[in-house]
Every structure is written in C-alpha cells, then in structure tokens.
Tab-separated table of C-alpha atoms in Angstrom:
chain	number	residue	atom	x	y	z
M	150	UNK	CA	79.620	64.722	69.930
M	151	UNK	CA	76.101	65.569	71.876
M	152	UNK	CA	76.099	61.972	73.291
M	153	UNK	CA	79.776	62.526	75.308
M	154	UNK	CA	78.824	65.985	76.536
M	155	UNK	CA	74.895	64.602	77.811
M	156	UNK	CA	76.661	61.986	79.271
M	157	UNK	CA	79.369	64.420	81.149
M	158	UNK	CA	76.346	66.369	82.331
M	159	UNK	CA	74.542	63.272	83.310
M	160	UNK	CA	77.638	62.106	85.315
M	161	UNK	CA	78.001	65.441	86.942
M	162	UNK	CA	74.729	65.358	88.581
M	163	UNK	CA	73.713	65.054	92.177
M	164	UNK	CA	71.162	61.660	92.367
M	165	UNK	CA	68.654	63.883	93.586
M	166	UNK	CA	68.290	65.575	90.432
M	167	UNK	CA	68.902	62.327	88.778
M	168	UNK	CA	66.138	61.021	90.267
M	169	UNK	CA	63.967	64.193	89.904
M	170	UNK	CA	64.377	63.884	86.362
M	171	UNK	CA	63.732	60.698	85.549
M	172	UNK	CA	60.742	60.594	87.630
M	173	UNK	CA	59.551	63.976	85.822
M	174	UNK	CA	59.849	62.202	82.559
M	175	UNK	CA	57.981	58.967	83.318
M	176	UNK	CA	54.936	61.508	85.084
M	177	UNK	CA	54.841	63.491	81.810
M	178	UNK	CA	54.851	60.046	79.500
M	179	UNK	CA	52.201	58.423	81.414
M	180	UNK	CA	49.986	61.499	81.188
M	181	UNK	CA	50.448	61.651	77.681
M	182	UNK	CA	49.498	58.133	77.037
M	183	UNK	CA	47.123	58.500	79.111
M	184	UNK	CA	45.690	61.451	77.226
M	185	UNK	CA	45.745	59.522	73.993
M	186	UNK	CA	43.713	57.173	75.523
M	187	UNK	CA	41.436	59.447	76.598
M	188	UNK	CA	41.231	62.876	76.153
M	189	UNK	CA	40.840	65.603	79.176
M	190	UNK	CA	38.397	67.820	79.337
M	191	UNK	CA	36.751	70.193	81.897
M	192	UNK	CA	34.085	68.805	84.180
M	193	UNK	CA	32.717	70.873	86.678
M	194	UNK	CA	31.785	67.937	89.118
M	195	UNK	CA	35.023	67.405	89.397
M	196	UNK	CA	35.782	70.563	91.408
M	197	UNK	CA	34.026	68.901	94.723
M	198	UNK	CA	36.624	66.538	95.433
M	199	UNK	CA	39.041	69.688	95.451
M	200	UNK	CA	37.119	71.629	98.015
M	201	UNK	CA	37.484	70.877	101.690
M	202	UNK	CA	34.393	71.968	103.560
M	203	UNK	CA	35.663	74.765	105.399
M	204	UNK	CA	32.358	76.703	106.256
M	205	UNK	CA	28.640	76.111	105.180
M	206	UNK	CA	29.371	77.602	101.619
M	207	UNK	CA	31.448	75.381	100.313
M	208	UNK	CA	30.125	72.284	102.393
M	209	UNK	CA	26.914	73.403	100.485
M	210	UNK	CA	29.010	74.390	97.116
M	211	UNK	CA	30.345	70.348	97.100
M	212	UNK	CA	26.856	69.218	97.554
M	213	UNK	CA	25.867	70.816	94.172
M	214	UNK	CA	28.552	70.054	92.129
M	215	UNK	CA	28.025	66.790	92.961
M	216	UNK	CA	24.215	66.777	92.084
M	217	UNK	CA	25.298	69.194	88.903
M	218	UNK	CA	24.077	71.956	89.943
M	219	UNK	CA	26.825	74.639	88.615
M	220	UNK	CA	25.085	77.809	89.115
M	221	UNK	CA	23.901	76.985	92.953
M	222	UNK	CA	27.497	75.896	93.719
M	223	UNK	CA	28.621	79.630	91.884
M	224	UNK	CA	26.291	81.486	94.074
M	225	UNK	CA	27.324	79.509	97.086
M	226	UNK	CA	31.035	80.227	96.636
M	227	UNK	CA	30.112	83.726	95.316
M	228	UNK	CA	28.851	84.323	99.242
M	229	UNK	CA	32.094	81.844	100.811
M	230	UNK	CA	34.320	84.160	99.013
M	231	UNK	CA	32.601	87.927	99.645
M	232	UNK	CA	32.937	87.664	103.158
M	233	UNK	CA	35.879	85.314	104.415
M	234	UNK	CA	38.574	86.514	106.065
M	235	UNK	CA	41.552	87.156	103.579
M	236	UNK	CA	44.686	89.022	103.513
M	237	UNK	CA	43.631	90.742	100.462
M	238	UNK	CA	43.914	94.117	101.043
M	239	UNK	CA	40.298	95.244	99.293
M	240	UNK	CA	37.544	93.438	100.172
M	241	UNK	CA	33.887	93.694	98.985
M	242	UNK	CA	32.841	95.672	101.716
M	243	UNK	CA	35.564	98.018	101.378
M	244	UNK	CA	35.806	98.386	97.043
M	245	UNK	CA	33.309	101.569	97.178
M	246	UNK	CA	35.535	103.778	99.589
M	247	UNK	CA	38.990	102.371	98.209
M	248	UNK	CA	37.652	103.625	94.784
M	249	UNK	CA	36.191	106.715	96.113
M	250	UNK	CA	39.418	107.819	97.376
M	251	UNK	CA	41.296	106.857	94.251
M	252	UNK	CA	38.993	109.112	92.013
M	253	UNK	CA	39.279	112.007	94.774
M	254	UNK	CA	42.937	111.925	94.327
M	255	UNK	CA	43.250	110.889	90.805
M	256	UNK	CA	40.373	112.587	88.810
M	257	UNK	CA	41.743	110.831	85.253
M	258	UNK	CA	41.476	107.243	86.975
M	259	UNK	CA	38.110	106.185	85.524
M	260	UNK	CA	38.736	107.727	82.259
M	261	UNK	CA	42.372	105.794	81.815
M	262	UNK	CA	40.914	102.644	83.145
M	263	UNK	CA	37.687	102.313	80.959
M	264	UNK	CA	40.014	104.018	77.653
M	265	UNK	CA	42.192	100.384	78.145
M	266	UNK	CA	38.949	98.444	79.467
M	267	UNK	CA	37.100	99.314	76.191
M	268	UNK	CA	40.153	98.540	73.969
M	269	UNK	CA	40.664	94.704	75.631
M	270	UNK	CA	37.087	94.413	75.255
M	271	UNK	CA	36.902	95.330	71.507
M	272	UNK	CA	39.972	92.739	71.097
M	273	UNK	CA	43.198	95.413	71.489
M	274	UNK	CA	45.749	94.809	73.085
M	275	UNK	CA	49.298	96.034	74.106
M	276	UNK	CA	51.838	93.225	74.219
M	277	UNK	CA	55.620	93.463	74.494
M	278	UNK	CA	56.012	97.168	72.633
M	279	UNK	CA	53.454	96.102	70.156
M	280	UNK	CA	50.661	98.559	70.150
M	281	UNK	CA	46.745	97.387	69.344
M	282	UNK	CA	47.127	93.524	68.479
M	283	UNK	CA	44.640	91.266	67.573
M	284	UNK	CA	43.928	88.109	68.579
M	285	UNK	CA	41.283	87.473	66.360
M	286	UNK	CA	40.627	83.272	64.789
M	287	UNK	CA	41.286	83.850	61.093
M	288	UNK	CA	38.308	84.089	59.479
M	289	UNK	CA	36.046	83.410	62.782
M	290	UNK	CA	34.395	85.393	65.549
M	291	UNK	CA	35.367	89.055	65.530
M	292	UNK	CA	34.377	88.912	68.936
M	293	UNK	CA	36.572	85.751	70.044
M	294	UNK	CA	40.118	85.140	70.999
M	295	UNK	CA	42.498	82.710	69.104
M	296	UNK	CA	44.682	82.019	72.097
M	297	UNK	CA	47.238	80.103	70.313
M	298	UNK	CA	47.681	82.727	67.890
M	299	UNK	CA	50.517	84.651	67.219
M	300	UNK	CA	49.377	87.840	65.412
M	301	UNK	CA	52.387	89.718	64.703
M	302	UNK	CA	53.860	87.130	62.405
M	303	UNK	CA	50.614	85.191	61.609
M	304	UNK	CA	51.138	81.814	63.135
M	305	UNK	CA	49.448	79.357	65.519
M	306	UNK	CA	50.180	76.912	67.770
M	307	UNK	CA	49.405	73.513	66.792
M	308	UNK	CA	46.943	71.338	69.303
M	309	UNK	CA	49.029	68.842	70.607
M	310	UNK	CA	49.616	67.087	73.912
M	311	UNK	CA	51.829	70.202	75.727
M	312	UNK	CA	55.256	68.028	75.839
M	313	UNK	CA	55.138	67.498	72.171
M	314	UNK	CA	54.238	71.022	71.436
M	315	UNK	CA	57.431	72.530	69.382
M	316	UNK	CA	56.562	76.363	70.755
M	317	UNK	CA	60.893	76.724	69.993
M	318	UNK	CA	59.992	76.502	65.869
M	319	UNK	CA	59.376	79.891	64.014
M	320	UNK	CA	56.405	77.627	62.452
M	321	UNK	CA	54.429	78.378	65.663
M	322	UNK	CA	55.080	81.672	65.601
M	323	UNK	CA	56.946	83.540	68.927
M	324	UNK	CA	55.949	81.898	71.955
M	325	UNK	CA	56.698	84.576	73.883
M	326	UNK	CA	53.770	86.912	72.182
M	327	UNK	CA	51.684	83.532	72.594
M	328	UNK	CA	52.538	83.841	76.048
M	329	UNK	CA	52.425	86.961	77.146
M	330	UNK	CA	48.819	87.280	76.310
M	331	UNK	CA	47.901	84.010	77.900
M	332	UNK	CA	49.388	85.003	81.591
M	333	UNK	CA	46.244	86.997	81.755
M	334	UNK	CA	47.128	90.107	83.072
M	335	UNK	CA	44.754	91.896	81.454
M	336	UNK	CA	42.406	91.044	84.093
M	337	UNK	CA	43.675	93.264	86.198
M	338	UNK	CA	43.560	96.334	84.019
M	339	UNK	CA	39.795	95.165	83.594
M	340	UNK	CA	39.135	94.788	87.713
M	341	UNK	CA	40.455	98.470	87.884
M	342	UNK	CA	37.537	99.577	85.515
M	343	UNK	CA	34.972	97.551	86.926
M	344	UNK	CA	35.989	98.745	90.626
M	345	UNK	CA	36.511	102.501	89.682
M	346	UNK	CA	33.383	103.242	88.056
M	347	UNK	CA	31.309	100.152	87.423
M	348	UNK	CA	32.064	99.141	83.816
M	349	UNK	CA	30.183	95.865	83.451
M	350	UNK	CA	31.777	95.606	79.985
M	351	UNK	CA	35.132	95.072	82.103
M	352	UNK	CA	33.125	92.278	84.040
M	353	UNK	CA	31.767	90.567	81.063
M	354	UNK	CA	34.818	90.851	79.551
M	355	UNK	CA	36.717	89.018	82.122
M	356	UNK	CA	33.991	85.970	82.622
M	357	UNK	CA	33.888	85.919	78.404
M	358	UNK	CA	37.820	85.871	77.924
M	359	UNK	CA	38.023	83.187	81.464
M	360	UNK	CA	35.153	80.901	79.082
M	361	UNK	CA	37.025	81.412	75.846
M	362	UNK	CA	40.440	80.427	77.378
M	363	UNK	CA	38.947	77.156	79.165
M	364	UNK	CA	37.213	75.800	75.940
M	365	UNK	CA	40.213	76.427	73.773
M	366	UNK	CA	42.491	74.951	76.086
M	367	UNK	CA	41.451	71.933	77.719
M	368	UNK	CA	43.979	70.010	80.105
M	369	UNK	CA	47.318	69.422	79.194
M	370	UNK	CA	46.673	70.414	75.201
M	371	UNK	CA	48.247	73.278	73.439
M	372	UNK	CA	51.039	75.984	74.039
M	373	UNK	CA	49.644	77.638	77.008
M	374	UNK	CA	50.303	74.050	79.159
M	375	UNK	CA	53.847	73.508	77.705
M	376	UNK	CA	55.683	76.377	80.513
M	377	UNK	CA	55.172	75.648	84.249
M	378	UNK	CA	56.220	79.220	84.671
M	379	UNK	CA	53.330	80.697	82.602
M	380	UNK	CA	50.940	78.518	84.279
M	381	UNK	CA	51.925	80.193	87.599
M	382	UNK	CA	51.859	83.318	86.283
M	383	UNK	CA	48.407	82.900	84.908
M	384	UNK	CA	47.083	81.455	88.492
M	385	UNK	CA	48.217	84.785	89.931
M	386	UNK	CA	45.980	86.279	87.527
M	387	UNK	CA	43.630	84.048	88.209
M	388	UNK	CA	43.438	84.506	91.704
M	389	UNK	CA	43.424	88.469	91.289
M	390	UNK	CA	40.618	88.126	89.107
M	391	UNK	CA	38.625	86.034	92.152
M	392	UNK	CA	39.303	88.591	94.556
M	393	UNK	CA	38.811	91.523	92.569
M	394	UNK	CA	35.248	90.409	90.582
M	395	UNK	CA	33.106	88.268	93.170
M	396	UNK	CA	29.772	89.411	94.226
M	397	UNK	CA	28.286	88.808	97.214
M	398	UNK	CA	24.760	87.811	96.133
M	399	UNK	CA	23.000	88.181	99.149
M	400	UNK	CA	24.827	89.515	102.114
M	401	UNK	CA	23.464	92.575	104.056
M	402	UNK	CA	26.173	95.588	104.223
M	403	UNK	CA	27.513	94.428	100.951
M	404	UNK	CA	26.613	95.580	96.969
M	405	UNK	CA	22.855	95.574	96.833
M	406	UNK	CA	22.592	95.195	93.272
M	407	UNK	CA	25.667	92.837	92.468
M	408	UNK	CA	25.050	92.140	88.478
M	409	UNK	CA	23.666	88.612	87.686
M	410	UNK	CA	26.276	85.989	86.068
M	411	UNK	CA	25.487	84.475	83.524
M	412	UNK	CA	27.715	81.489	84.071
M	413	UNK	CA	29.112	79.940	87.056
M	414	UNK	CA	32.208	81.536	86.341
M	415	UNK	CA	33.896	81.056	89.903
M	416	UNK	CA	33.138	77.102	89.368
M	417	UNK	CA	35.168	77.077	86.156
M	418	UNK	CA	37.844	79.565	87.610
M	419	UNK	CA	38.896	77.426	90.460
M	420	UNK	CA	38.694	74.029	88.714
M	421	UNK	CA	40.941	75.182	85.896
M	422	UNK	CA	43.253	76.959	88.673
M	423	UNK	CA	43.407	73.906	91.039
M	424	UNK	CA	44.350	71.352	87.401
M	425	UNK	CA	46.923	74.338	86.488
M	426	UNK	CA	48.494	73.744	90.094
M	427	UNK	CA	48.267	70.190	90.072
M	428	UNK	CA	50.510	70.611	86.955
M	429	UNK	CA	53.139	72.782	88.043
C-alpha cells in the first residue's frame, strides 16, 4: 500500500521540488560516505578561509590561524568585534549604563539573574515544565554535560552520522528534551548575569558549556546535527552569546579590566557557527 500512495505524492510534485529532493539526498549520501571515510572534526585553521578581511583584525585574525596561533587570532577578533559597527542594540561601550538603568528600575534584576546563573552553572536546568534537570554523563564528570542525554527518561542518543540517527525511537529517549537543551538558550539567561552585575561564573559558564558542546559533537555526528531547525536556533544563540560576552582587550573608553580567556573561545564559536550554516 505505501509504495502507490509515495508514488501519488511523487507524481503530484512540482519538478522543482523533485529536483530539490533528489539533489538533497545525494548531498546528504556523499557526506556520509564521505564521513566514513574520514571522520570530521574541528580544526581551528580552518576558520581563515571563512573570514574575509574586512578590517585589520581579522586580516590579522586569518594570518594566525593560519600560522596556529588560536589565542592571537581570539584576541584579534575579541578587538574586530568590541568596536564594529553593529545593529546590536548594546554594545561594549554602552553594557555599564544599559545595566545601570536596569538595576535602577528593577532592584531584584541581579538577584533573579545570578539565582538562574548559579543553578545552570551547578548543572540545573528548567526544560519544557520540567523543573531542575540534569544533564549529567552517567557515572562521569559532575561538572560536565551529556548533551545527548535525555534525563527525564534516562536515555541517550546514539553517535551516529546525523541522517542515520533514529531521534523518532523511544530508545533515544525524547528528542525534543534532547533538543531543547541543545538550542542553547541558556546563554542568554547567563549574558544577563554577567552584564547586570559581573558574575564571571556566568562567563565561564558559557565558554565551558560552548567547549563541552563542540567536543561532544563534532561535525555532522549525533542528534544535535539531525534538525536543520535546531541548528538555526542554536546559531541565534550563538550569535547572542558573541555579542553579549566579547571583551575588548585593549581599546581605550572600553572595560579596563576585561577578564582573561582562557581559551580562544570566539575562534571555536564562529567556526562551529559558520559549519552549522554551511549545513542548514
């Protein structure tokens, strides 16, 4: 019976989407042989041929990627990004007044925003109507994230190319819990701490969960690459994250006493954003 109605819906479709599909399919199959073949995996120096040389930053930020040198290409786009123009409505420059206002008018702010702040960083969080899940890897790092993990009904994900992950099968628990954790909007409720009163927990936080997520998901493997929609979702985090966490390390007018990073968290941010949009 399925094979008459696929082919009714086959022979009701404009060639466009014919063609669309087919050439969908044969993309997706040659990645995943090609996967098999070799496995993907983050490289930093691959960021450089992304970049197009705008200004001096990232002219200089391609230069050191391509000699390796991840932290001088993070401080270089740490300065690119702190004071380009950008329709971002807070900028560096502005953050200390925008928050000053906020706590003027709302007195509670900082309190409400490190009370969540602490509980993401101590592994808590509020998914969906659940209250206080954990993400923790069974039987591993109290302090890690399993982000294939579905808590509530004690299942994971298994690590397979993203087409042939089955995320529909109650054995990988609900995708949607999966899911909801991985669009990363968490980040945001840890920005608003950071930028209200300074939590560097919040901060450290962010550029420990961003680390976590990239080693336990490389490119095109596991759950979190099998929905084009949560990979755009996640970008928008992504990009909120940028805005709301870089540091101008050396501008005049700006932070004095922006905290040190200890990885080159904007390089890894914007290569795994630019291989999540190549994918969608």
């Amino acid at each position: 019976m399925r094979a008459p109605r696929l082919l009714r819906r086959v022979a009701a479709m404009p060639a466009t989407e014919i063609r669309d599909r087919v050439a969908g399919t044969v993309r997706r199959e040659a990645a995943r042989l090609a996967h098999r073949a070799r496995p993907s995996g983050w490289r930093r120096g691959d960021l450089a041929a992304a970049l197009v040389p705008l200004t001096g930053e990232i002219a200089g930020a391609i230069t050191h990627l391509s000699a390796g040198r991840a932290d001088d290409a993070h401080r270089a786009l740490a300065r690119h990004f702190a004071v380009r123009p950008r329709r971002w409505p807070i900028t560096p420059a502005t953050r200390e007044a925008v928050a000053r206002a906020i706590r003027e008018r709302v007195p509670d702010a900082v309190t409400e925003a490190t009370r969540r702040a602490d509980a993401i960083a101590g592994g808590r969080f509020d998914l969906l109507g659940y209250r206080d899940l954990r993400f923790d890897p069974p039987g591993g790092d109290a302090d890690g994230i399993d982000w294939h993990r579905d808590p509530v009904h004690d299942r994971t994900a298994p690590q397979l190319f993203w087409s042939e992950v089955p995320y529909l099968d109650p054995a990988c628990g609900d995708h949607k819990i999966i899911w909801e954790l991985n669009r990363h909007q968490h980040f945001l409720a840890l920005a608003r701490a950071w930028a209200l009163g300074g939590h560097r927990p919040s901060r450290a936080t962010f550029v420990r969960h961003l680390a976590g997520w990239m080693e336990a998901n490389p490119p095109l493997v596991g759950i979190n690459w099998a929905s084009m929609l949560e990979l755009a979702l996640r970008s928008i985090s992504w990009i909120w994250a940028l805005e709301c966490f870089v540091e101008p390390p050396d501008r005049a007018g700006l932070p004095v006493d922006p905290p040190v990073d200890a990885q080159p968290w904007i390089v890894d941010l914007l290569l795994g954003l630019d291989r999540q949009l190549h994918q969608v």
